[in-house]
PDB file of C-alpha atoms in Angstrom:
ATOM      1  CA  UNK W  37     -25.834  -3.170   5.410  1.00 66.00           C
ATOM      2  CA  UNK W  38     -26.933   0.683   4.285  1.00 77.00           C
ATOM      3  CA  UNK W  39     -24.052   2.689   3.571  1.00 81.00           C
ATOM      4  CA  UNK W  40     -24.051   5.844   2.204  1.00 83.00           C
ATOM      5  CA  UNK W  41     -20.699   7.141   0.685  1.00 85.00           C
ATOM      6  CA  UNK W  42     -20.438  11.217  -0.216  1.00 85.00           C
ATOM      7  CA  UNK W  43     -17.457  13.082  -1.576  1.00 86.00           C
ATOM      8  CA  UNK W  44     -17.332  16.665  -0.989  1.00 87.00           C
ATOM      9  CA  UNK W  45     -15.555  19.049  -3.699  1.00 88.00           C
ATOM     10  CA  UNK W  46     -15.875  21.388  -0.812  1.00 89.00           C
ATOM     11  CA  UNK W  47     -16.625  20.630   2.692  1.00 87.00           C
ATOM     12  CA  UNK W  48     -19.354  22.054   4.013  1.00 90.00           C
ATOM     13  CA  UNK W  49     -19.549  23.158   7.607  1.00 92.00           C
ATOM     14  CA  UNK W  50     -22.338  20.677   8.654  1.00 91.00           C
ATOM     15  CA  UNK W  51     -23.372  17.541   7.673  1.00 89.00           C
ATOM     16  CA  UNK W  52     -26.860  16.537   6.739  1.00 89.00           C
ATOM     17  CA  UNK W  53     -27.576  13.155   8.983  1.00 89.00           C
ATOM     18  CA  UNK W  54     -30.314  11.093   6.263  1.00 88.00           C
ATOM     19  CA  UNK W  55     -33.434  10.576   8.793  1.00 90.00           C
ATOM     20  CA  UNK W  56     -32.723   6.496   8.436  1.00 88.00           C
ATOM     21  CA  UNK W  57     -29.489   7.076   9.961  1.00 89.00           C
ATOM     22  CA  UNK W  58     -30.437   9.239  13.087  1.00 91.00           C
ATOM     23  CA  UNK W  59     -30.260   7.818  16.873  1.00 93.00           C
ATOM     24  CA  UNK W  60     -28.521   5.093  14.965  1.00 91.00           C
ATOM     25  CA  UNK W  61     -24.948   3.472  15.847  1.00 92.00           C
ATOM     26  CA  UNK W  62     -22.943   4.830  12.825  1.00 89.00           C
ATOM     27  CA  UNK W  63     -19.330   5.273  11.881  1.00 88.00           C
ATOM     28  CA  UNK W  64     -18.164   8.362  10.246  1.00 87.00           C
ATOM     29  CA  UNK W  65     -14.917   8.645   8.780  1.00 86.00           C
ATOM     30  CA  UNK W  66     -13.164  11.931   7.502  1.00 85.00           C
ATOM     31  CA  UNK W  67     -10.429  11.270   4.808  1.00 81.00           C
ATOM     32  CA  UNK W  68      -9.177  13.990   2.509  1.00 82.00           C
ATOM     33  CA  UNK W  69      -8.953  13.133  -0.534  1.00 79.00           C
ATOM     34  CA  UNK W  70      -6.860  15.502  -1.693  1.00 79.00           C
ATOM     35  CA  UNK W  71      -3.607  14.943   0.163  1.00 76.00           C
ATOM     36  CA  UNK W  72      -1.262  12.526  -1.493  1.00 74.00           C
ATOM     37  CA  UNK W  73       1.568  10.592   1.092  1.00 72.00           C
ATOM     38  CA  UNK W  74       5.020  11.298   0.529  1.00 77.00           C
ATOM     39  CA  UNK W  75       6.435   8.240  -0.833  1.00 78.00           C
ATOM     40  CA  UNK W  76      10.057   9.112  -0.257  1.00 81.00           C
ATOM     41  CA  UNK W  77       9.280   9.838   3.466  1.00 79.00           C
ATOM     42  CA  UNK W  78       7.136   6.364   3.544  1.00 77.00           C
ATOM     43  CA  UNK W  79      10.339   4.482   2.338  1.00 79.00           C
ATOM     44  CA  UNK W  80      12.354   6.258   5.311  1.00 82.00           C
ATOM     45  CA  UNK W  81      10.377   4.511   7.336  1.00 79.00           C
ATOM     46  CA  UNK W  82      11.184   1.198   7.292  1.00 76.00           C
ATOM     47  CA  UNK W  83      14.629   1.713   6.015  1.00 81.00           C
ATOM     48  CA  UNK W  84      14.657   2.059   1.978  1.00 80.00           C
ATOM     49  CA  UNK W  85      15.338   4.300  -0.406  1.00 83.00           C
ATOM     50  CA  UNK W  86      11.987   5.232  -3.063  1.00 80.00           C
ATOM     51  CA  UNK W  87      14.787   3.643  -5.883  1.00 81.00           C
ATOM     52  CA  UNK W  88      14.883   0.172  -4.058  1.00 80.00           C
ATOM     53  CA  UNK W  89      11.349   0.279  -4.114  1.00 77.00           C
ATOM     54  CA  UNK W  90       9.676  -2.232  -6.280  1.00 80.00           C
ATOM     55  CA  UNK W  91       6.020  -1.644  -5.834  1.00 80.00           C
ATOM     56  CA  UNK W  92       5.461   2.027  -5.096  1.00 76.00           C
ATOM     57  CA  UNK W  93       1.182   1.856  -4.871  1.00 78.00           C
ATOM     58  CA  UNK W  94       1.743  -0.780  -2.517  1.00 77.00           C
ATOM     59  CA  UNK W  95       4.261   1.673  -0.393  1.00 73.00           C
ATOM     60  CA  UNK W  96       0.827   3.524   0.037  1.00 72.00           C
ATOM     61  CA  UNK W  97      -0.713   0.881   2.407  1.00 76.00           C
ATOM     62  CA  UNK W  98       2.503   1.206   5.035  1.00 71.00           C
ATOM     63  CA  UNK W  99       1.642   0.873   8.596  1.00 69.00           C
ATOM     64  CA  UNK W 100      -2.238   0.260   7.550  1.00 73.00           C
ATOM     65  CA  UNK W 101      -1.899  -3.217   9.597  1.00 73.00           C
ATOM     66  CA  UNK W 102      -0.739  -3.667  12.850  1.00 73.00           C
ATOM     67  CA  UNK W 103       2.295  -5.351  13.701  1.00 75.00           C
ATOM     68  CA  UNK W 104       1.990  -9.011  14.518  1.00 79.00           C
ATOM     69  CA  UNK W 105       2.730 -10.014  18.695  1.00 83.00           C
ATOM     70  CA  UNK W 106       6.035 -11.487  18.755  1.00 85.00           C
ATOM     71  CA  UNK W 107       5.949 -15.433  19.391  1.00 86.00           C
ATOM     72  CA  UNK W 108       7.659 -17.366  22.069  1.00 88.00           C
ATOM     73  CA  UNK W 109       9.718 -20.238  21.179  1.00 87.00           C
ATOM     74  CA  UNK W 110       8.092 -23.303  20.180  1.00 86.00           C
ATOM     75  CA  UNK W 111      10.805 -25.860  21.173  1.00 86.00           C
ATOM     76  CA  UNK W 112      12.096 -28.735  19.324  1.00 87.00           C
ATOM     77  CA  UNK W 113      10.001 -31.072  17.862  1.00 85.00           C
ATOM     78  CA  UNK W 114      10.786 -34.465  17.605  1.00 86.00           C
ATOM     79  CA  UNK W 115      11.928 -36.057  14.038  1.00 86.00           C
ATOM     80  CA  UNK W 116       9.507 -38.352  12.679  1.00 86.00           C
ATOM     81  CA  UNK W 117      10.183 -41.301  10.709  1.00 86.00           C
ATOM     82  CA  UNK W 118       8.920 -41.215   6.814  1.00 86.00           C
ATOM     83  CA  UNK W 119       6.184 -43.655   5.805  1.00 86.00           C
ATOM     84  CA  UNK W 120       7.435 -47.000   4.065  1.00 83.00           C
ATOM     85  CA  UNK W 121       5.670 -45.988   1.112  1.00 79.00           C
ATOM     86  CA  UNK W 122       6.063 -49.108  -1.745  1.00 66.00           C
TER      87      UNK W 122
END
């Protein structure tokens, strides 16, 4: 896989496309680096105060995976008998 990672200081107003990369199926993602989340306003979310918090760096990763589909019921399963183990 080629990747090429580049951090900014300052943003330019264009971005310089490497030749190996043109007319190419590419991804390009745009993530300030500078902006830090509001960890108080993260703990809102699901309900807790930032003092009944435990593990504040993982706070950070809140909402970053989606939310599992509900399951229907998966009725009652018959009890098994142990093994007569000797």
């Amino acid at each position: 896989m080629d990747a090429i990672r580049q951090v900014y200081e300052k943003m330019p107003e264009m971005i310089t496309i490497p030749a190996e990369m043109r007319d190419r199926r590419v991804e390009v993602i745009l993530l300030p680096l500078d902006e830090e989340p509001d960890l108080a306003e993260l703990a809102a979310k699901v309900g807790m105060k930032l003092e009944d918090v435990k593990d504040l760096h993982a706070l950070r990763f809140l909402g970053s995976l989606p939310d599992f589909p509900s399951r229907e019921p998966q009725g009652e399963f018959e009890t098994r008998e142990e093994f007569p183990w000797e």
